[in-house]
Short mmCIF file of C-alpha atoms and ligand atoms in Angstrom, two decimals:
data_model
loop_
_atom_site.label_atom_id
_atom_site.label_comp_id
_atom_site.label_asym_id
_atom_site.label_seq_id
_atom_site.Cartn_x
_atom_site.Cartn_y
_atom_site.Cartn_z
CA ASN A 1 96.48 99.21 83.15
CA GLU A 2 94.60 102.21 84.75
CA LYS A 3 96.56 105.23 85.47
CA PRO A 4 94.89 107.21 88.24
CA THR A 5 95.64 110.81 88.79
CA ALA A 6 95.53 112.39 92.29
CA LEU A 7 97.15 114.56 94.96
CA ILE A 8 98.52 112.37 97.84
CA MET A 9 98.97 114.17 100.93
CA ILE A 10 101.20 112.19 103.31
CA PHE A 11 100.95 113.05 107.01
CA GLY A 12 104.07 112.08 108.69
CA ALA A 13 106.39 112.28 105.74
CA THR A 14 109.53 112.26 107.72
CA GLY A 15 108.58 109.11 109.67
CA ASP A 16 109.77 105.59 109.29
CA LEU A 17 106.66 104.34 107.35
CA ALA A 18 106.92 106.86 104.76
CA LYS A 19 110.50 106.33 104.23
CA ARG A 20 110.77 102.55 104.27
CA LYS A 21 107.45 101.88 102.63
CA LEU A 22 105.51 104.67 101.18
CA PHE A 23 108.08 106.37 99.01
CA PRO A 24 109.76 103.12 97.60
CA SER A 25 106.25 101.75 96.80
CA LEU A 26 105.21 105.07 95.00
CA TYR A 27 108.38 104.94 92.87
CA ARG A 28 107.66 101.28 92.01
CA LEU A 29 104.22 102.25 90.66
CA TYR A 30 105.80 105.17 88.80
CA LYS A 31 108.39 103.00 87.10
CA LYS A 32 105.71 100.47 86.06
CA GLY A 33 103.73 103.22 84.52
CA ARG A 34 100.97 102.85 86.94
CA LEU A 35 100.88 106.40 88.01
CA SER A 36 99.88 109.03 85.47
CA GLU A 37 102.30 111.89 85.17
CA ARG A 38 99.48 113.81 86.65
CA PHE A 39 99.98 112.98 90.24
CA ALA A 40 101.76 114.99 93.04
CA VAL A 41 102.70 114.30 96.61
CA VAL A 42 102.62 116.76 99.56
CA GLY A 43 104.69 115.50 102.38
CA ILE A 44 103.49 117.01 105.75
CA ALA A 45 105.44 117.03 109.05
CA ARG A 46 106.45 119.38 111.67
CA ARG A 47 109.98 120.19 111.13
CA PRO A 48 110.78 122.85 108.53
CA LEU A 49 112.21 121.55 105.29
CA SER A 50 112.42 123.07 101.83
CA ASN A 51 111.08 121.14 98.77
CA GLU A 52 114.57 120.34 97.79
CA GLU A 53 115.38 118.91 101.11
CA PHE A 54 112.28 116.86 101.06
CA GLN A 55 112.98 115.65 97.75
CA ALA A 56 116.48 114.60 98.62
CA SER A 57 115.16 112.64 101.41
CA VAL A 58 112.66 110.74 99.15
CA LYS A 59 115.47 110.06 96.81
CA ALA A 60 117.60 108.63 99.63
CA SER A 61 114.79 106.19 100.70
CA VAL A 62 114.06 104.96 97.16
CA GLU A 63 117.79 104.37 96.72
CA SER A 64 118.17 102.42 99.97
CA ALA A 65 115.27 100.18 99.00
CA ILE A 66 115.64 99.53 95.31
CA LYS A 67 118.81 99.06 93.25
CA ASP A 68 117.72 99.83 89.73
CA ASN A 69 116.49 103.31 89.98
CA GLY A 70 116.13 105.17 86.70
CA GLU A 71 113.82 108.20 86.22
CA LEU A 72 114.28 109.02 89.79
CA GLU A 73 114.80 112.79 89.28
CA ASP A 74 111.52 112.85 87.23
CA PHE A 75 109.78 111.09 90.01
CA ILE A 76 111.08 113.25 92.88
CA SER A 77 110.02 116.47 90.91
CA HIS A 78 106.42 115.45 91.80
CA PHE A 79 107.08 115.91 95.61
CA TYR A 80 106.43 118.84 97.67
CA TYR A 81 106.68 119.61 101.24
CA HIS A 82 104.74 121.69 103.82
CA SER A 83 105.73 122.06 107.30
CA HIS A 84 102.66 121.87 109.58
CA ASP A 85 101.85 120.81 113.13
CA VAL A 86 98.55 118.87 112.75
CA THR A 87 97.27 119.93 116.35
CA ASP A 88 97.44 123.54 115.17
CA SER A 89 94.00 124.45 113.98
CA GLY A 90 95.39 127.80 112.40
CA SER A 91 97.64 126.20 109.68
CA TYR A 92 95.23 124.01 107.78
CA LEU A 93 94.24 126.83 105.64
CA ALA A 94 97.82 127.26 104.33
CA LEU A 95 97.78 123.53 103.53
CA LYS A 96 94.65 123.92 101.59
CA SER A 97 96.13 126.63 99.34
CA VAL A 98 99.21 124.42 98.61
CA ALA A 99 96.72 121.60 97.80
CA GLU A 100 94.81 124.01 95.35
CA LYS A 101 97.81 125.10 93.63
CA LEU A 102 99.21 121.68 92.75
CA ASP A 103 95.73 120.55 91.82
CA ALA A 104 95.64 123.33 89.14
CA HIS A 105 99.32 122.84 88.25
CA TYR A 106 99.13 119.01 87.65
CA SER A 107 95.25 118.95 86.54
CA LEU A 108 94.65 116.42 89.27
CA GLU A 109 90.91 116.80 88.78
CA GLY A 110 90.25 117.56 92.46
CA ASN A 111 91.18 113.97 93.48
CA ARG A 112 92.69 113.73 96.87
CA ILE A 113 94.27 111.04 99.08
CA PHE A 114 94.99 111.82 102.46
CA TYR A 115 97.50 109.27 104.08
CA LEU A 116 97.75 109.33 107.67
CA ALA A 117 101.24 107.89 108.38
CA MET A 118 101.45 109.23 112.04
CA ALA A 119 100.74 108.16 115.69
CA PRO A 120 97.14 107.11 116.03
CA GLU A 121 96.30 109.77 118.66
CA PHE A 122 96.16 112.31 115.70
CA PHE A 123 93.90 110.45 113.31
CA GLY A 124 90.76 112.01 114.70
CA THR A 125 91.92 115.52 114.87
CA ILE A 126 93.23 115.48 111.46
CA ALA A 127 90.14 114.11 109.84
CA GLU A 128 88.00 116.77 111.66
CA HIS A 129 90.36 119.53 110.63
CA LEU A 130 90.52 118.48 106.99
CA LYS A 131 86.66 118.82 106.81
CA ALA A 132 86.40 121.93 108.95
CA ASP A 133 89.09 123.71 106.78
CA GLY A 134 87.64 122.72 103.48
CA LEU A 135 90.40 120.40 102.43
CA THR A 136 87.71 117.81 101.72
CA ASP A 137 85.73 119.94 99.50
CA VAL A 138 86.86 118.60 96.29
CA ASP A 139 85.42 117.98 92.71
CA GLY A 140 86.97 114.64 92.44
CA PHE A 141 87.35 111.78 94.76
CA LYS A 142 88.52 112.15 98.45
CA ARG A 143 89.89 109.11 100.40
CA LEU A 144 91.32 108.64 103.80
CA VAL A 145 94.12 105.98 104.35
CA ILE A 146 94.60 105.23 107.79
CA GLU A 147 97.16 103.12 109.57
CA LYS A 148 96.91 100.80 112.36
CA PRO A 149 96.15 100.57 115.27
CA PHE A 150 92.50 101.51 114.71
CA GLY A 151 91.79 102.10 118.42
CA HIS A 152 92.94 100.36 121.40
CA ASP A 153 89.60 98.49 122.27
CA LEU A 154 86.06 98.56 120.86
CA GLU A 155 85.28 101.66 122.68
CA SER A 156 88.17 103.67 121.45
CA ALA A 157 87.72 102.40 117.96
CA LYS A 158 84.04 103.55 117.82
CA GLN A 159 85.10 107.04 119.05
CA LEU A 160 87.78 107.14 116.38
CA ASN A 161 85.36 105.86 113.80
CA LYS A 162 82.72 108.63 114.69
CA GLN A 163 85.46 111.32 114.36
CA ILE A 164 86.55 110.25 110.86
CA ARG A 165 83.13 109.43 109.58
CA LYS A 166 82.22 113.23 110.06
CA ALA A 167 84.62 113.89 107.23
CA PHE A 168 84.50 110.70 105.14
CA SER A 169 81.96 108.13 104.43
CA GLU A 170 82.79 104.44 104.97
CA ASN A 171 83.55 103.86 101.34
CA GLU A 172 86.02 106.72 101.36
CA ILE A 173 88.01 105.12 104.35
CA TYR A 174 90.73 102.79 103.58
CA ARG A 175 91.83 101.10 106.65
CA ILE A 176 95.32 99.56 106.08
CA ASP A 177 96.03 96.01 107.19
CA HIS A 178 99.26 95.35 105.15
CA TYR A 179 98.83 91.70 105.53
CA LEU A 180 95.95 92.09 102.95
CA GLY A 181 98.45 93.43 100.58
CA LYS A 182 100.71 90.38 100.70
CA ASP A 183 100.71 88.20 97.65
CA MET A 184 100.19 85.05 99.33
CA VAL A 185 97.34 86.35 101.62
CA GLN A 186 95.49 87.41 98.33
CA ASN A 187 96.37 83.98 97.08
CA ILE A 188 94.20 82.25 99.71
CA GLU A 189 91.07 83.21 97.76
CA VAL A 190 92.66 82.17 94.45
CA ILE A 191 93.76 78.60 95.82
CA ARG A 192 90.38 78.22 97.26
CA PHE A 193 88.15 79.51 94.42
CA ALA A 194 90.00 78.64 91.33
CA ASN A 195 90.73 75.00 91.86
CA ALA A 196 88.42 72.15 91.69
CA ILE A 197 90.35 70.04 94.26
CA PHE A 198 90.26 71.98 97.43
CA GLU A 199 86.83 73.75 97.98
CA PRO A 200 84.87 70.40 97.94
CA LEU A 201 87.23 69.34 101.10
CA TRP A 202 87.37 72.69 102.66
CA ASN A 203 85.09 71.89 105.68
CA ASN A 204 84.75 69.78 108.82
CA ARG A 205 84.33 66.61 107.01
CA TYR A 206 87.92 66.55 105.54
CA ILE A 207 89.83 69.20 107.44
CA SER A 208 90.94 68.28 111.09
CA ASN A 209 92.40 71.61 112.04
CA ILE A 210 94.03 74.65 110.79
CA GLN A 211 97.18 76.37 112.09
CA VAL A 212 98.11 80.03 111.38
CA THR A 213 101.55 81.08 112.55
CA SER A 214 103.08 84.37 112.26
CA SER A 215 106.51 84.58 114.22
CA GLU A 216 109.05 87.18 114.35
CA VAL A 217 112.75 86.88 115.32
CA LEU A 218 112.96 90.53 116.37
CA GLY A 219 112.26 91.59 119.90
CA VAL A 220 110.27 94.84 120.76
CA GLU A 221 113.34 97.19 119.68
CA GLU A 222 112.80 100.69 120.50
CA ARG A 223 108.86 100.44 120.35
CA GLY A 224 108.70 99.47 124.24
CA ARG A 225 106.62 102.38 125.04
CA TYR A 226 103.91 101.54 122.41
CA TYR A 227 104.21 98.04 122.84
CA GLU A 228 103.56 98.22 126.77
CA LYS A 229 100.30 99.52 126.05
CA SER A 230 99.52 97.22 123.06
CA GLY A 231 100.95 93.54 123.53
CA ALA A 232 100.85 91.04 120.81
CA LEU A 233 97.09 90.63 121.02
CA ARG A 234 96.24 93.94 120.05
CA ASP A 235 99.05 94.33 117.77
CA MET A 236 98.74 91.14 115.68
CA VAL A 237 95.84 89.17 116.56
CA GLN A 238 92.93 91.68 116.41
CA ASN A 239 93.95 92.68 112.90
CA HIS A 240 96.36 90.46 110.87
CA MET A 241 95.69 87.04 112.23
CA LEU A 242 91.95 87.45 112.50
CA GLN A 243 91.88 88.83 108.80
CA MET A 244 93.80 85.65 107.65
CA VAL A 245 91.31 83.33 109.41
CA ALA A 246 88.49 85.32 107.87
CA LEU A 247 89.80 84.68 104.31
CA LEU A 248 90.47 80.85 105.15
CA ALA A 249 87.04 80.35 106.68
CA MET A 250 84.68 82.48 104.44
CA GLU A 251 82.07 81.04 102.28
CA PRO A 252 82.63 81.67 98.44
CA PRO A 253 81.38 85.01 97.75
CA ILE A 254 78.80 85.23 94.85
CA ARG A 255 81.08 87.60 93.21
CA LEU A 256 84.56 88.93 93.60
CA THR A 257 83.52 92.23 94.57
CA THR A 258 84.34 94.42 97.63
CA ASP A 259 81.16 94.22 98.99
CA GLU A 260 80.49 90.59 98.48
CA ILE A 261 84.05 89.58 99.81
CA ARG A 262 83.73 91.75 102.90
CA SER A 263 80.26 90.42 103.70
CA GLU A 264 81.55 86.90 103.72
CA LYS A 265 84.37 87.80 106.03
CA VAL A 266 82.08 89.57 108.44
CA LYS A 267 80.01 86.34 108.70
CA VAL A 268 83.05 84.43 109.83
CA LEU A 269 83.90 87.04 112.46
CA ARG A 270 80.32 86.80 113.60
CA ALA A 271 80.35 83.04 113.78
CA MET A 272 83.58 82.99 116.02
CA ARG A 273 82.72 81.57 119.39
CA PRO A 274 83.00 84.45 121.93
CA LEU A 275 84.97 83.68 125.01
CA GLU A 276 83.79 84.45 128.56
CA GLY A 277 85.64 84.62 131.66
CA ASP A 278 87.14 81.43 132.56
CA GLN A 279 86.97 80.13 128.89
CA VAL A 280 89.87 82.50 128.01
CA LYS A 281 92.30 80.56 130.07
CA GLU A 282 91.20 77.40 128.07
CA TYR A 283 91.26 78.83 124.68
CA PHE A 284 94.16 81.47 124.89
CA VAL A 285 97.83 81.19 125.93
CA ARG A 286 100.03 84.19 126.66
CA GLY A 287 103.66 84.48 126.59
CA GLN A 288 106.44 86.97 127.35
CA TYR A 289 109.97 86.42 126.17
CA GLY A 290 112.92 85.84 128.55
CA LYS A 291 116.60 86.04 127.62
CA GLY A 292 118.04 83.48 125.46
CA GLN A 293 120.37 82.77 122.48
CA LEU A 294 119.50 83.94 118.90
CA ASN A 295 121.94 83.34 116.07
CA GLY A 296 124.67 82.72 118.57
CA GLN A 297 124.16 85.82 120.54
CA GLU A 298 122.62 86.36 124.07
CA VAL A 299 119.63 88.64 123.89
CA PRO A 300 117.75 90.37 126.61
CA ALA A 301 114.54 89.34 128.14
CA TYR A 302 111.38 91.61 127.22
CA ASN A 303 111.37 93.21 130.81
CA GLU A 304 115.02 94.38 130.28
CA GLU A 305 114.23 96.29 127.05
CA PRO A 306 114.22 99.92 127.09
CA MET A 307 110.86 101.70 128.17
CA VAL A 308 109.46 98.35 129.26
CA ASP A 309 108.27 97.91 132.95
CA GLU A 310 110.49 95.28 134.96
CA GLN A 311 107.19 93.86 136.30
CA SER A 312 105.49 94.00 133.03
CA ASN A 313 102.37 91.94 132.51
CA THR A 314 102.35 92.54 128.67
CA GLU A 315 102.26 89.57 126.27
CA THR A 316 104.76 89.36 123.36
CA PHE A 317 103.28 85.93 122.40
CA VAL A 318 99.78 84.64 121.88
CA ALA A 319 98.37 81.34 121.00
CA GLY A 320 94.76 80.68 120.69
CA LYS A 321 92.18 78.42 119.48
CA LEU A 322 89.31 79.66 117.54
CA MET A 323 85.98 77.95 116.79
CA ILE A 324 83.89 78.95 114.11
CA ASP A 325 80.35 77.83 114.91
CA ASN A 326 78.80 77.57 111.61
CA PHE A 327 77.95 74.39 109.42
CA ARG A 328 81.16 74.24 107.51
CA TRP A 329 83.48 74.59 110.36
CA ALA A 330 81.73 73.15 113.51
CA GLY A 331 84.36 71.01 115.44
CA VAL A 332 87.37 72.25 113.43
CA PRO A 333 89.62 74.07 115.62
CA ILE A 334 91.62 76.91 114.03
CA TYR A 335 94.79 77.57 115.95
CA ILE A 336 96.72 80.74 115.81
CA ARG A 337 99.92 81.92 117.21
CA THR A 338 102.13 84.88 116.96
CA GLY A 339 105.03 86.16 118.88
CA LYS A 340 108.43 88.14 119.13
CA ARG A 341 111.79 86.52 119.72
CA MET A 342 110.76 83.17 118.33
CA ALA A 343 113.07 80.86 116.46
CA ALA A 344 112.33 81.93 113.00
CA LYS A 345 110.64 84.56 110.99
CA SER A 346 107.77 82.95 109.39
CA THR A 347 104.16 83.50 108.43
CA LYS A 348 102.56 80.23 107.41
CA ILE A 349 99.30 78.58 107.20
CA VAL A 350 98.94 74.78 107.63
CA ILE A 351 95.67 72.88 106.69
CA GLN A 352 95.60 69.69 108.10
CA PHE A 353 93.35 66.97 106.43
CA LYS A 354 91.59 64.21 108.35
CA ASP A 355 93.18 60.82 108.20
CA ILE A 356 91.95 58.42 105.57
CA PRO A 357 89.32 55.92 106.96
CA MET A 358 91.65 53.04 107.03
CA ASN A 359 95.37 52.52 106.66
CA LEU A 360 96.20 49.77 104.16
CA TYR A 361 99.97 50.41 104.64
CA TYR A 362 100.16 49.25 108.12
CA GLN A 363 102.56 46.33 107.29
CA THR A 364 105.43 48.79 107.34
CA GLU A 365 104.45 49.67 110.89
CA GLN A 366 104.39 53.14 109.59
CA THR A 367 101.54 55.49 110.48
CA LEU A 368 100.56 57.43 107.40
CA ASN A 369 101.19 61.18 107.49
CA PRO A 370 98.16 63.38 107.00
CA ASN A 371 97.82 65.41 103.80
CA LEU A 372 98.85 68.86 104.54
CA LEU A 373 98.40 72.11 102.40
CA VAL A 374 100.83 74.83 103.52
CA ILE A 375 100.45 78.36 102.23
CA HIS A 376 103.77 80.06 102.86
CA ILE A 377 103.31 83.96 103.36
CA GLN A 378 106.68 85.27 104.07
CA PRO A 379 109.66 85.35 103.84
CA GLU A 380 109.03 82.38 101.40
CA GLU A 381 106.16 82.90 99.29
CA GLY A 382 104.29 79.75 97.83
CA ILE A 383 102.25 76.60 98.59
CA THR A 384 103.34 73.00 99.46
CA LEU A 385 101.05 69.94 99.36
CA TYR A 386 102.12 67.08 101.29
CA LEU A 387 100.94 63.68 99.91
CA ASN A 388 101.98 60.05 100.35
CA ALA A 389 103.35 58.04 97.58
CA GLN A 390 105.53 55.18 96.61
CA LYS A 391 109.03 56.23 96.01
CA SER A 392 110.96 54.42 93.27
CA GLY A 393 112.64 51.28 94.34
CA GLN A 394 110.37 50.97 97.35
CA ASN A 395 107.86 48.03 97.76
CA MET A 396 104.35 49.37 98.21
CA GLU A 397 105.43 51.72 100.88
CA ALA A 398 103.84 55.08 101.27
CA THR A 399 106.20 57.86 101.90
CA PRO A 400 105.49 61.51 102.40
CA VAL A 401 106.33 63.72 99.22
CA LYS A 402 106.15 67.28 98.80
CA LEU A 403 104.65 69.11 95.83
CA ASN A 404 106.01 72.68 95.85
CA PHE A 405 105.23 75.80 94.12
CA ALA A 406 107.48 78.85 94.89
CA ASN A 407 105.89 82.24 94.01
CA LYS A 408 108.92 84.39 94.12
CA GLY A 409 109.51 87.06 91.46
CA ILE A 410 112.72 87.15 89.76
CA ASP A 411 113.79 90.58 91.06
CA ASP A 412 112.54 92.94 93.57
CA MET A 413 110.64 94.92 90.94
CA ASN A 414 108.38 91.99 90.01
CA THR A 415 107.30 90.88 93.56
CA PRO A 416 105.21 93.98 94.64
CA GLU A 417 105.50 95.18 98.13
CA ALA A 418 102.21 95.01 100.00
CA TYR A 419 102.11 98.70 100.33
CA GLU A 420 102.56 99.10 96.54
CA ARG A 421 99.48 97.07 95.79
CA LEU A 422 97.53 98.80 98.41
CA LEU A 423 98.38 102.48 97.37
CA TYR A 424 97.50 101.36 93.74
CA ASP A 425 94.22 99.82 95.09
CA CYS A 426 93.36 102.90 96.88
CA MET A 427 94.09 105.17 93.88
CA ARG A 428 92.01 103.18 91.80
CA GLY A 429 89.10 103.05 94.36
CA ASP A 430 89.21 99.44 95.07
CA ALA A 431 88.76 98.96 98.84
CA THR A 432 88.65 94.99 98.82
CA ASN A 433 91.92 94.65 100.71
CA PHE A 434 91.27 97.21 103.32
CA THR A 435 89.35 96.66 106.51
CA HIS A 436 85.76 97.51 106.77
CA TRP A 437 84.51 99.19 109.95
CA ASP A 438 82.08 95.92 110.62
CA GLU A 439 85.23 93.83 110.70
CA VAL A 440 87.22 96.15 112.95
CA ALA A 441 84.27 96.31 115.41
CA LEU A 442 83.72 92.51 115.44
CA SER A 443 87.35 91.71 115.97
CA TRP A 444 87.74 94.22 118.76
CA SER A 445 84.61 92.82 120.51
CA PHE A 446 86.22 89.27 120.33
CA VAL A 447 89.68 90.37 121.46
CA ASP A 448 88.26 92.74 124.37
CA LYS A 449 87.01 89.78 126.10
CA ILE A 450 90.34 88.38 126.31
CA SER A 451 92.45 91.52 127.25
CA ASP A 452 89.90 92.05 130.07
CA VAL A 453 90.91 88.86 131.70
CA TRP A 454 94.52 89.29 131.02
CA GLU A 455 94.74 92.86 132.21
CA ASN A 456 92.98 91.94 135.36
CA THR A 457 95.06 88.89 136.36
CA LYS A 458 98.70 89.32 136.51
CA GLU A 459 100.60 86.46 134.87
CA ALA A 460 102.85 85.04 137.62
CA GLY A 461 105.05 83.05 135.32
CA PHE A 462 106.37 85.91 133.08
CA PRO A 463 108.83 85.62 131.29
CA ASN A 464 107.62 82.16 130.25
CA TYR A 465 109.62 81.46 127.00
CA GLU A 466 113.12 81.56 126.08
CA SER A 467 114.02 83.89 123.07
CA GLY A 468 114.83 81.80 120.35
CA SER A 469 112.21 79.14 121.08
CA MET A 470 108.80 78.59 119.58
CA GLY A 471 106.80 80.00 122.74
CA PRO A 472 105.67 78.63 126.06
CA LYS A 473 104.90 75.00 126.56
CA GLU A 474 101.34 75.95 127.32
CA ALA A 475 100.95 76.70 123.60
CA ASP A 476 102.10 73.11 122.73
CA GLN A 477 99.89 71.59 125.51
CA MET A 478 96.85 73.31 123.99
CA LEU A 479 96.98 71.20 120.75
CA GLU A 480 98.16 68.16 122.57
CA LYS A 481 94.80 68.14 124.66
CA ASP A 482 92.95 68.03 121.19
CA GLY A 483 95.35 65.20 119.86
CA PHE A 484 97.38 67.54 117.60
CA PHE A 485 100.69 69.26 117.55
CA TRP A 486 102.02 72.51 115.77
CA TRP A 487 103.59 71.50 112.51
CA PRO A 488 107.17 72.91 112.29
CA VAL A 489 107.23 76.29 110.36
CA THR A 490 110.99 76.30 109.53
P1 NAD B 1 107.16 107.78 113.01
O1 NAD B 1 107.16 108.20 114.53
O2 NAD B 1 108.41 107.45 112.54
O3 NAD B 1 106.73 109.08 112.36
C1 NAD B 1 105.80 109.99 112.69
C2 NAD B 1 105.67 111.07 111.69
O4 NAD B 1 104.75 112.23 112.19
C3 NAD B 1 106.93 112.03 111.48
O5 NAD B 1 106.99 112.44 110.26
C4 NAD B 1 106.77 113.20 112.48
O6 NAD B 1 107.53 114.44 112.05
C5 NAD B 1 105.24 113.37 112.29
N1 NAD B 1 104.59 114.26 113.39
C6 NAD B 1 104.54 113.81 114.74
N2 NAD B 1 103.99 114.84 115.41
C7 NAD B 1 103.35 115.63 114.44
C8 NAD B 1 102.63 116.88 114.63
N3 NAD B 1 102.03 117.25 115.74
N4 NAD B 1 102.27 117.43 113.48
C9 NAD B 1 102.76 117.04 112.11
N5 NAD B 1 103.61 116.03 112.06
C10 NAD B 1 103.73 115.23 113.13
O7 NAD B 1 105.96 106.81 112.92
P2 NAD B 1 105.88 105.58 111.79
O8 NAD B 1 106.68 104.45 112.32
O9 NAD B 1 106.14 106.12 110.43
O10 NAD B 1 104.33 105.12 111.94
C11 NAD B 1 103.28 105.89 111.33
C12 NAD B 1 101.99 105.12 111.49
O11 NAD B 1 102.06 104.12 110.70
C13 NAD B 1 101.62 104.68 112.85
O12 NAD B 1 100.20 104.70 113.07
C14 NAD B 1 102.18 103.28 113.07
O13 NAD B 1 101.42 102.45 113.79
C15 NAD B 1 101.88 103.00 111.70
N6 NAD B 1 102.61 101.71 111.03
C16 NAD B 1 103.98 101.99 111.09
C17 NAD B 1 104.80 100.90 110.47
C18 NAD B 1 106.29 101.03 110.20
O14 NAD B 1 106.85 100.05 109.70
N7 NAD B 1 106.71 102.05 110.71
C19 NAD B 1 104.10 99.66 110.15
C20 NAD B 1 102.73 99.53 110.08
C21 NAD B 1 102.01 100.60 110.77
#
């Protein structure tokens, strides 16, 4: 049990992410003894606050997230606040002196983590100032944790990367994709590489198709202004969906090290068939939610939401078919879909195996169900394997049965929150579950081809799916053309 020591500087410490995720996650690490007593946090945001006021807000955010909260006073005593406008070049020197004092006071060995929990337009400026004003001149390690979105397209991502690379080397940059911190996403690797029974079948001879769904019930909420410029493709597909696909499709790495795993993921992204012009229509479907019934309540259409254009051309749903053109996957479609205001909140992966060569159970006039391996990522966590077996009392009849493994912890302290894992990984210097620049660049170049087409052609049919449904009918037709259908996720 390593107990790393560091100064954690959180930029945007009065924001939503800090309150909902970062403070509770740090507290869990503290309670589990994963933080050394030698740690300190400086919260940075614009508004003036005293240390005491800031500590009270940290306390409140931990209390609202976690029921059992002993040692909270000790924990918050490690928190400090510094009011600072990140666009004001004159004020970084004061921040530097706060950091140096805490470094000396807690013997932090000059280790620093800069966590940018702020709007992305500030990422580049902050990194440049940290370097120019000497905050990155440290005796220990320096690491930059950066939230999504990493750019808006390949060009802007390159620009941002150039800015942050002036102050941090690639191995000091921890690009958050919080899906990679989820238990069952990390489990994809274990299921594949720690079992004798899956990997031999994990290819185009035995798998007919793979389906990755990440559906939300929530609409755009008050994020309309951001979402209008983003849309589901940039917000979900470029990062989370393609990361899950890379983990599902990669070759076994020669070792479970950061470099080896990342290089296998990169190869998957390189093997993804790029889409040009008209192919976009054939391989991808976009949707925008209309009004509908959800949990017995009428909810508004996307284009009626605050800060959203009535004529909006922004997609709140994407379904796509990915082809990985390599030896292992040639011919196997990997379908992805994600959207807001869908029937259920669910992230699931379904691996559908090919039919057996001959059905001996045809007498019952029942077609055999294919074997399925389902990986439940959220809200349930676990795996289900669908097999055919004879149920007791039946006569040589094959009936589908389910083998179920639920991965839920006993209480909320035992199932680590994604951010808890990722913060701990970063403190220990393990970048495996963060996105490398090469992955970012490859996924943007794939996604850019789609957004180019979508932005230049107005979708006349929007809104094209009802709130509370599973998306537009075109998403179902895409699979039907290939002889498949979406397996239900609820
Ligand atoms: P937020 O708007 O709630 O918080 C922004 C913070 O930045 C506030 O503390 C604000 O005071 C501070 N700030 C703004 N301008 C400043 C300036 N000029 N100088 C100093 N401080 C300034 O945002 P958020 O929801 O916490 O999101 C932060 C980042 O995390 C974004 O990149 C977002 O995309 C990402 N993110 C958020 C979530 C989430 O659940 N909220 C999830 C995933 C990613």
